Amino acid sequence: MARTAAAMIIGNELLSGKVRDANTQVLARELRALGVELRRVVVVPDEVPEIARELCSLRGTHDLVFTSGGVGPTHDDVTVEGIALGLGRRVERHEGIVRFLQEHLGPRCTEGHLAMARVVEGTELVGLDARWPAMVLGNVVVLPGVPESFASGLKALREHLRGDEAPYVLLEVLVAVDEGTIKPALDAVVLAFPDVSVGSYPRYDTSAHKVRVTFDGRDPARVRAAYEAFARSLDPEHLVR
Amino acid sequence: MARTAAAMIIGNELLSGKVRDANTQVLARELRALGVELRRVVVVPDEVPEIARELCSLRGTHDLVFTSGGVGPTHDDVTVEGIALGLGRRVERHEGIVRFLQEHLGPRCTEGHLAMARVVEGTELVGLDARWPAMVLGNVVVLPGVPESFASGLKALREHLRGDEAPYVLLEVLVAVDEGTIKPALDAVVLAFPDVSVGSYPRYDTSAHKVRVTFDGRDPARVRAAYEAFARSLDPEHLVR
């Protein structure tokens, strides 16, 4: 069985519309390449009990849980405390991060900066060299919310996360007519290829295609067969690509 | 007490990274203007049991629940079935939507298109005139996932959703130094203004500001007082704006 994953995106800035989340898409794509299925994303506020409760719920039902955000030094950075509460562990100061901060900041390093060295007891750090590390606690991975740091942390984790799943492959057909018109052809391919995930995404702008139909799966031959069966079943005039 | 809200964003395309969600930010901003607090967002796959379970969980714990996506005519549009299961109601064909589709599509209208007329028993339609309607079921609001339709559906609902909450106001300070450096000033304002939500958002690019500090609340005088207290407490050379 392929592994499943969930993400907890932490931050009032997302729930108040100040910021549009970019990390879910980066995580989703990274996991697809690893063959891991992202099943759920939850956005929660900067509140310790909410983070703790959601962590417990997600890690019991998914093989991997990723968190984004809330690991800075300020009052609204409460991810470490939330995860500690959820796992029933203490928060401690990590001497490796203290040294990292002191080396990088030099004489500018204050007690305020060292608040970033708080970790949950038992945390394994991955990639603490040039950049901020990912924190790993069993099946829980804690990443910063700033998009560049989130992406670089995930990249540092790539080998750590690699399993024996085949990566997902994706093929797509662009169609010039609407979803209602292609519904019979879609239903037929969905029925014939239960092992391929078929998606249908309409658009209502002036683009040349009205629907993007996608075929996803871990078996490239089956994905291609579904894609070809669908493309063949359409009126050639309805195909954009 | 101000009302709370949750959002359920439905779609494999988000969990596989094909699409980056745009609707959460639009919803968050609309709700801020109404004075409603968005507390949680959950992204779930196109699966009836998942949608049903999440709906039950969210509507028991929030005053309003918004769903995005899964209301088209194709096999992966299962939101109506998921909500029906969650609420223990039947799915029926809505004659008003049938007429709407027939009028808009004319002779192109097929049985495939009429799959869009499925609604949960007891659905109230808001804004079924020029555009696709929002479906309202008590405290549950069902909107399409296509961003233009999601935004126009929300706009049509504005009066329906208006309560007696004051809208949120937001002020912000841009700071030229890092979070560790301003942490004492931040901690002081957080302590002095427990009724104002203070956010601190770092960036690591070449922008002139290194941190954006935000002040949010429903009482404009208190938000301004917190903002001014913080700005006054900073070294003037550290202020960008």
Coordinates of C-alpha atoms in Angstrom, one line a residue:
Chain A
M1 CA 0.0 0.0 0.0
A2 CA 1.2 3.5 -0.9
R3 CA 1.7 5.8 2.0
T4 CA -0.8 8.6 2.7
A5 CA -0.1 12.1 4.0
A6 CA -1.9 15.0 5.6
A7 CA -0.8 18.7 6.0
M8 CA -1.6 21.1 8.8
I9 CA -1.1 24.7 7.6
I10 CA -0.8 26.9 10.6
G11 CA -1.5 30.6 10.6
N12 CA -4.0 33.3 11.3
E13 CA -2.7 35.1 8.2
L14 CA -4.3 32.5 6.0
L15 CA -7.6 32.4 7.8
S16 CA -7.9 36.2 7.7
G17 CA -7.0 36.4 4.0
K18 CA -3.8 38.4 4.4
V19 CA -1.8 35.6 2.7
R20 CA -2.7 33.0 0.0
D21 CA -1.3 29.6 0.8
A22 CA 1.5 28.5 -1.6
N23 CA 2.9 25.6 0.4
T24 CA 0.1 23.1 -0.1
Q25 CA 0.8 23.0 -3.9
V26 CA 4.5 22.6 -3.4
L27 CA 4.0 19.8 -0.9
A28 CA 1.4 18.1 -3.1
R29 CA 3.8 18.1 -6.1
E30 CA 6.7 16.8 -4.0
L31 CA 4.6 14.0 -2.6
R32 CA 3.3 13.0 -6.1
A33 CA 6.9 12.6 -7.3
L34 CA 7.5 10.3 -4.3
G35 CA 4.3 8.3 -4.9
V36 CA 2.7 9.4 -1.6
E37 CA -1.0 10.4 -1.6
L38 CA -1.8 13.7 0.0
R39 CA -5.3 13.0 1.4
R40 CA -6.2 16.1 3.6
V41 CA -5.1 19.6 4.3
V42 CA -6.2 21.5 7.3
V43 CA -5.7 25.2 8.0
V44 CA -5.8 26.1 11.7
P45 CA -5.2 29.3 13.7
D46 CA -2.1 30.0 15.8
E47 CA -3.6 28.3 18.9
V48 CA -1.8 25.6 20.9
P49 CA -4.9 23.5 21.7
E50 CA -6.1 23.6 18.0
I51 CA -2.7 22.5 16.8
A52 CA -2.4 19.7 19.4
R53 CA -5.9 18.3 18.6
E54 CA -5.5 18.4 14.9
L55 CA -2.1 16.8 15.1
C56 CA -3.5 13.9 17.1
S57 CA -6.3 13.4 14.6
L58 CA -4.1 13.6 11.5
R59 CA -1.2 11.4 12.7
G60 CA -3.6 8.6 13.7
T61 CA -5.1 8.5 10.2
H62 CA -2.2 9.2 7.9
D63 CA 1.3 7.7 7.4
L64 CA 3.0 11.2 7.3
V65 CA 1.9 14.6 8.7
F66 CA 3.5 17.8 7.5
T67 CA 3.1 21.1 9.3
S68 CA 3.8 24.5 7.8
G69 CA 4.3 27.7 9.8
G70 CA 4.5 29.0 13.3
V71 CA 8.2 28.1 14.0
G72 CA 9.6 31.7 14.3
P73 CA 10.5 33.5 17.6
T74 CA 7.4 35.6 18.1
H75 CA 4.3 35.3 20.2
D76 CA 2.2 33.9 17.3
D77 CA 4.7 31.1 16.6
V78 CA 3.2 28.3 18.7
T79 CA 3.6 25.2 16.5
V80 CA 6.4 23.7 18.7
E81 CA 4.2 24.1 21.8
G82 CA 1.1 22.7 20.0
I83 CA 3.0 19.6 18.8
A84 CA 4.5 19.1 22.2
L85 CA 1.1 19.2 23.7
G86 CA -0.3 16.8 21.1
L87 CA 2.5 14.3 21.6
G88 CA 2.7 14.7 25.3
R89 CA 6.3 15.8 25.3
R90 CA 8.4 18.7 26.7
V91 CA 9.7 21.7 24.8
E92 CA 13.5 22.1 25.2
R93 CA 16.2 24.3 23.8
H94 CA 18.3 22.7 21.1
E95 CA 22.0 23.5 21.4
G96 CA 22.6 22.8 17.7
I97 CA 20.1 25.5 16.7
V98 CA 21.5 27.9 19.3
R99 CA 25.0 27.5 17.7
F100 CA 23.5 27.8 14.2
L101 CA 21.7 31.1 15.2
Q102 CA 24.8 32.4 17.0
E103 CA 27.1 31.7 14.0
H104 CA 24.6 33.2 11.5
L105 CA 23.6 36.2 13.5
G106 CA 26.9 37.0 15.3
P107 CA 26.7 39.8 17.8
R108 CA 23.1 40.6 16.6
C109 CA 21.9 37.4 18.2
T110 CA 19.6 38.3 21.2
E111 CA 17.5 36.2 23.6
G112 CA 14.6 37.1 21.2
H113 CA 16.4 35.2 18.4
L114 CA 17.1 32.2 20.6
A115 CA 13.4 31.6 21.0
M116 CA 13.8 29.9 17.6
A117 CA 15.8 27.2 19.2
R118 CA 12.8 25.7 21.0
V119 CA 12.1 22.2 19.8
V120 CA 9.9 19.3 21.0
E121 CA 11.9 16.8 23.0
G122 CA 13.2 14.0 20.7
T123 CA 13.2 16.1 17.5
E124 CA 15.5 15.0 14.7
L125 CA 16.9 17.9 12.6
V126 CA 17.3 17.3 8.9
G127 CA 19.3 19.8 6.8
L128 CA 20.7 22.1 9.6
D129 CA 23.6 23.4 7.6
A130 CA 23.2 26.4 5.3
R131 CA 19.5 26.7 6.0
W132 CA 16.8 26.3 8.6
P133 CA 16.3 22.6 9.3
A134 CA 13.2 20.5 9.0
M135 CA 12.2 19.1 12.3
V136 CA 11.2 15.4 12.3
L137 CA 9.3 13.6 15.1
G138 CA 8.5 10.1 14.0
N139 CA 5.9 10.5 11.2
V140 CA 5.5 14.3 11.9
V141 CA 7.5 16.8 9.8
V142 CA 7.6 20.4 11.0
L143 CA 8.5 23.0 8.3
P144 CA 8.6 26.8 8.3
G145 CA 5.7 28.7 6.6
V146 CA 7.8 31.1 4.6
P147 CA 7.5 29.6 1.1
E148 CA 11.2 29.6 0.2
S149 CA 12.1 27.9 3.5
F150 CA 9.2 25.4 3.2
A151 CA 10.3 24.4 -0.3
S152 CA 14.0 24.1 0.7
G153 CA 13.1 22.1 3.8
L154 CA 11.1 19.7 1.8
K155 CA 13.9 19.3 -0.7
A156 CA 16.4 18.5 2.1
L157 CA 13.9 15.8 3.2
R158 CA 13.6 14.1 -0.1
E159 CA 15.9 11.2 0.6
H160 CA 14.6 10.9 4.1
L161 CA 11.0 10.5 2.8
R162 CA 11.7 8.2 -0.2
G163 CA 9.9 4.9 0.0
D164 CA 9.3 2.2 -2.5
E165 CA 6.2 3.7 -4.2
A166 CA 6.3 4.5 -7.9
P167 CA 5.7 8.2 -8.6
Y168 CA 2.4 9.4 -10.0
V169 CA 2.2 10.1 -13.7
L170 CA -0.2 12.6 -15.2
L171 CA -1.6 12.9 -18.7
E172 CA -4.2 15.4 -19.8
V173 CA -6.6 16.2 -22.6
L174 CA -7.9 19.7 -23.4
V175 CA -11.4 19.7 -24.8
A176 CA -13.3 22.5 -26.7
V177 CA -16.8 21.6 -25.5
D178 CA -18.4 21.7 -22.0
E179 CA -18.5 19.0 -19.3
G180 CA -22.2 18.1 -19.9
T181 CA -21.3 17.2 -23.6
I182 CA -18.4 15.0 -22.7
K183 CA -20.0 13.4 -19.7
P184 CA -20.9 10.1 -21.5
A185 CA -17.3 9.7 -22.7
L186 CA -16.0 10.5 -19.3
D187 CA -18.3 8.0 -17.5
A188 CA -17.2 5.3 -19.9
V189 CA -13.5 5.7 -19.2
V190 CA -14.0 6.0 -15.4
L191 CA -15.9 2.7 -15.5
A192 CA -13.3 1.0 -17.7
F193 CA -10.3 2.3 -15.7
P194 CA -11.1 2.1 -12.0
D195 CA -7.4 2.2 -11.1
V196 CA -6.8 5.5 -12.9
S197 CA -8.0 8.8 -11.3
V198 CA -9.9 10.9 -13.8
G199 CA -10.4 14.6 -13.2
S200 CA -12.5 17.1 -15.1
Y201 CA -11.9 20.8 -14.7
P202 CA -14.1 23.3 -16.5
R203 CA -13.2 26.9 -17.2
Y204 CA -15.4 29.7 -18.3
D205 CA -13.0 32.3 -19.7
T206 CA -12.0 32.9 -23.3
S207 CA -9.4 30.1 -23.3
A208 CA -9.4 27.7 -26.4
H209 CA -10.3 24.8 -24.1
K210 CA -13.4 24.5 -22.0
V211 CA -12.5 21.5 -20.0
R212 CA -9.1 20.0 -18.9
V213 CA -9.5 16.2 -18.4
T214 CA -6.6 14.6 -16.4
F215 CA -5.5 11.0 -15.9
D216 CA -3.5 10.2 -12.8
G217 CA -2.0 7.0 -11.5
R218 CA 1.1 5.1 -10.5
D219 CA 1.0 2.6 -13.5
P220 CA 2.2 4.6 -16.6
A221 CA 0.8 2.0 -19.0
R222 CA -2.7 2.1 -17.5
V223 CA -2.7 5.9 -17.3
R224 CA -1.8 6.1 -21.0
A225 CA -4.4 3.5 -21.9
A226 CA -7.1 5.5 -20.1
Y227 CA -5.9 8.7 -21.8
E228 CA -5.9 7.1 -25.2
A229 CA -9.3 5.5 -24.8
F230 CA -10.8 8.8 -23.8
A231 CA -9.2 10.8 -26.6
R232 CA -10.3 8.2 -29.2
S233 CA -13.9 8.3 -27.9
L234 CA -14.2 12.0 -28.5
D235 CA -15.4 13.8 -31.7
P236 CA -12.0 14.9 -33.1
E237 CA -13.3 18.4 -33.6
H238 CA -13.8 18.6 -29.8
L239 CA -10.1 18.0 -29.0
V240 CA -7.8 21.0 -28.4
R241 CA -4.8 18.8 -27.5
Chain B
M1 CA -20.5 36.7 20.2
A2 CA -19.3 37.1 16.6
R3 CA -20.2 34.2 14.3
T4 CA -17.5 31.6 13.4
A5 CA -17.1 29.9 10.0
A6 CA -15.3 27.0 8.5
A7 CA -14.6 26.1 4.8
M8 CA -14.5 22.7 3.1
I9 CA -12.5 22.9 -0.1
I10 CA -13.4 19.8 -2.2
G11 CA -11.2 18.5 -5.0
N12 CA -8.5 16.0 -5.9
E13 CA -6.9 18.7 -8.1
L14 CA -5.9 20.6 -5.0
L15 CA -4.5 17.6 -3.2
S16 CA -2.5 16.5 -6.2
G17 CA -1.0 20.0 -6.8
K18 CA -2.6 20.6 -10.2
V19 CA -4.4 23.7 -8.9
R20 CA -3.5 26.2 -6.2
D21 CA -6.5 27.1 -4.1
A22 CA -7.7 30.7 -4.7
N23 CA -11.1 30.5 -3.0
T24 CA -10.0 30.4 0.7
Q25 CA -8.5 33.9 0.4
V26 CA -11.6 35.3 -1.3
L27 CA -13.8 33.8 1.4
A28 CA -11.6 34.9 4.2
R29 CA -11.7 38.5 3.0
E30 CA -15.5 38.5 2.4
L31 CA -16.0 37.1 5.9
R32 CA -13.7 39.7 7.5
A33 CA -15.8 42.5 5.9
L34 CA -18.9 40.9 7.5
G35 CA -17.1 40.5 10.9
V36 CA -17.3 36.7 10.8
E37 CA -14.2 34.8 12.0
L38 CA -13.0 32.0 9.6
R39 CA -11.6 29.4 12.1
R40 CA -10.7 26.4 9.9
V41 CA -10.3 25.3 6.3
V42 CA -10.2 21.6 5.3
V43 CA -9.3 20.3 1.9
V44 CA -10.8 16.9 1.2
P45 CA -10.8 14.6 -1.9
D46 CA -13.8 14.0 -4.2
E47 CA -15.2 11.2 -2.0
V48 CA -18.7 11.1 -0.6
P49 CA -17.9 9.6 2.8
E50 CA -15.1 12.1 3.4
I51 CA -17.3 15.0 2.5
A52 CA -20.2 13.7 4.7
R53 CA -18.0 13.2 7.7
E54 CA -16.2 16.5 7.5
L55 CA -19.5 18.4 7.0
C56 CA -20.9 16.8 10.2
S57 CA -17.7 17.8 12.1
L58 CA -17.6 21.3 10.8
R59 CA -21.2 22.3 11.1
G60 CA -21.4 21.1 14.7
T61 CA -18.5 23.4 15.7
H62 CA -19.0 26.5 13.5
D63 CA -21.9 28.9 12.9
L64 CA -21.4 28.8 9.1
V65 CA -19.9 26.2 6.8
F66 CA -18.9 27.0 3.2
T67 CA -18.1 24.4 0.6
S68 CA -16.2 25.0 -2.6
G69 CA -16.2 22.7 -5.6
G70 CA -17.7 19.5 -6.8
V71 CA -21.0 20.8 -8.1
G72 CA -20.6 20.2 -11.8
P73 CA -22.1 17.4 -13.9
T74 CA -19.2 14.9 -14.0
H75 CA -18.3 11.7 -12.0
D76 CA -15.9 13.6 -9.8
D77 CA -18.6 16.2 -8.7
V78 CA -19.9 14.5 -5.6
T79 CA -20.5 17.4 -3.2
V80 CA -24.3 17.2 -3.4
E81 CA -24.2 13.5 -2.6
G82 CA -21.7 14.0 0.3
I83 CA -23.8 16.8 1.8
A84 CA -26.9 14.7 1.5
L85 CA -25.3 11.8 3.2
G86 CA -23.9 14.1 6.0
L87 CA -27.4 15.7 6.6
G88 CA -29.3 12.5 6.1
R89 CA -31.4 13.9 3.2
R90 CA -32.3 12.8 -0.3
V91 CA -30.8 14.1 -3.6
E92 CA -33.5 15.5 -5.9
R93 CA -33.7 17.2 -9.3
H94 CA -34.4 21.0 -8.9
E95 CA -36.9 22.1 -11.6
G96 CA -35.7 25.7 -11.3
I97 CA -32.1 24.7 -12.2
V98 CA -33.5 22.4 -15.0
R99 CA -35.2 25.5 -16.5
F100 CA -32.1 27.6 -16.0
L101 CA -29.9 25.1 -17.8
Q102 CA -32.5 24.6 -20.6
E103 CA -32.8 28.4 -21.1
H104 CA -29.1 29.0 -21.1
L105 CA -28.0 26.0 -23.2
G106 CA -31.0 25.8 -25.6
P107 CA -30.9 22.8 -27.9
R108 CA -27.3 21.9 -26.7
C109 CA -28.8 20.9 -23.3
T110 CA -28.4 17.1 -22.8
E111 CA -29.1 14.7 -20.0
G112 CA -25.4 15.1 -19.1
H113 CA -25.9 18.8 -18.5
L114 CA -29.0 18.2 -16.4
A115 CA -26.8 16.3 -13.9
M116 CA -26.1 19.8 -12.6
A117 CA -29.7 20.1 -11.4
R118 CA -29.1 17.7 -8.5
V119 CA -29.6 19.3 -5.2
V120 CA -30.0 18.2 -1.6
E121 CA -33.7 18.1 -0.5
G122 CA -34.6 21.4 1.1
T123 CA -32.0 23.5 -0.7
E124 CA -32.6 27.2 -0.9
L125 CA -31.1 28.8 -4.0
V126 CA -29.6 32.3 -3.8
G127 CA -28.8 34.3 -6.9
L128 CA -30.3 32.0 -9.6
D129 CA -30.7 34.6 -12.3
A130 CA -27.8 35.5 -14.6
R131 CA -25.4 33.1 -12.9
W132 CA -25.1 29.8 -11.1
P133 CA -26.8 30.0 -7.7
A134 CA -25.3 29.5 -4.3
M135 CA -27.1 26.5 -2.5
V136 CA -28.0 27.2 1.1
L137 CA -29.0 24.4 3.6
G138 CA -29.4 26.0 7.0
N139 CA -25.9 27.0 8.1
V140 CA -24.3 25.2 5.1
V141 CA -23.5 27.2 1.9
V142 CA -22.5 25.2 -1.2
L143 CA -20.5 27.1 -3.9
P144 CA -18.8 26.1 -7.1
G145 CA -15.0 25.7 -7.2
V146 CA -14.3 27.7 -10.3
P147 CA -12.9 31.0 -8.8
E148 CA -15.1 33.4 -10.8
S149 CA -18.2 31.5 -9.9
F150 CA -17.2 31.1 -6.2
A151 CA -16.6 34.8 -5.9
S152 CA -19.8 35.8 -7.7
G153 CA -21.8 33.3 -5.5
L154 CA -20.4 34.8 -2.4
K155 CA -21.2 38.3 -3.6
A156 CA -24.8 37.3 -4.2
L157 CA -24.9 35.9 -0.6
R158 CA -23.7 39.1 1.0
E159 CA -27.0 40.4 2.3
H160 CA -28.1 36.9 3.2
L161 CA -25.0 36.5 5.4
R162 CA -25.0 39.9 7.0
G163 CA -25.3 39.9 10.8
D164 CA -24.8 42.5 13.4
E165 CA -21.0 42.1 13.7
A166 CA -18.7 45.0 13.2
P167 CA -16.3 44.4 10.3
Y168 CA -12.6 43.6 11.1
V169 CA -10.1 46.5 10.6
L170 CA -6.5 45.9 9.9
L171 CA -3.5 48.2 10.3
E172 CA 0.1 47.2 9.6
V173 CA 3.7 48.3 10.3
L174 CA 6.6 47.4 8.1
V175 CA 9.9 46.9 9.9
A176 CA 13.5 46.9 8.6
V177 CA 14.9 44.5 11.2
D178 CA 14.2 40.8 11.9
E179 CA 11.7 39.2 14.3
G180 CA 14.2 38.4 17.0
T181 CA 15.1 42.0 17.3
I182 CA 11.5 43.3 17.6
K183 CA 10.3 40.5 19.9
P184 CA 10.4 42.5 23.1
A185 CA 8.3 45.3 21.6
L186 CA 5.9 42.8 20.1
D187 CA 5.5 40.9 23.4
A188 CA 4.7 44.2 25.2
V189 CA 2.0 45.2 22.8
V190 CA 0.5 41.7 22.8
L191 CA 0.3 41.8 26.6
A192 CA -1.2 45.3 26.7
F193 CA -3.8 44.7 24.0
P194 CA -5.3 41.2 24.5
D195 CA -8.3 42.2 22.5
V196 CA -6.2 42.9 19.4
S197 CA -4.8 40.1 17.2
V198 CA -1.2 40.9 16.5
G199 CA 0.6 39.0 13.6
S200 CA 4.3 39.0 12.7
Y201 CA 5.3 37.9 9.2
P202 CA 9.0 37.7 8.2
R203 CA 10.4 37.7 4.7
Y204 CA 13.8 36.8 3.5
D205 CA 14.0 38.4 0.1
T206 CA 15.5 41.7 -0.9
S207 CA 12.4 43.7 0.1
A208 CA 13.0 46.9 2.1
H209 CA 11.0 45.4 5.0
K210 CA 12.0 42.3 6.9
V211 CA 8.8 41.9 8.9
R212 CA 5.2 42.9 8.4
V213 CA 3.4 43.4 11.8
T214 CA -0.4 43.4 11.6
F215 CA -3.0 44.6 14.1
D216 CA -6.6 43.2 13.6
G217 CA -9.8 43.6 15.5
R218 CA -13.4 44.7 15.5
D219 CA -12.8 47.9 17.6
P220 CA -11.1 50.5 15.4
A221 CA -10.0 52.6 18.3
R222 CA -8.3 49.7 20.1
V223 CA -6.6 48.5 16.8
R224 CA -5.3 52.0 16.2
A225 CA -4.1 52.3 19.8
A226 CA -2.2 49.0 19.6
Y227 CA -0.7 50.0 16.3
E228 CA 0.5 53.3 17.6
A229 CA 1.8 51.9 20.9
F230 CA 3.9 49.4 18.9
A231 CA 5.2 52.0 16.3
R232 CA 6.2 54.4 19.1
S233 CA 8.1 51.6 20.9
L234 CA 10.3 50.9 17.9
D235 CA 13.6 52.6 17.1
P236 CA 12.5 55.1 14.4
E237 CA 15.3 53.8 12.2
H238 CA 13.7 50.4 12.2
L239 CA 10.4 51.6 10.8
V240 CA 9.9 51.3 7.0
R241 CA 6.2 52.5 7.2

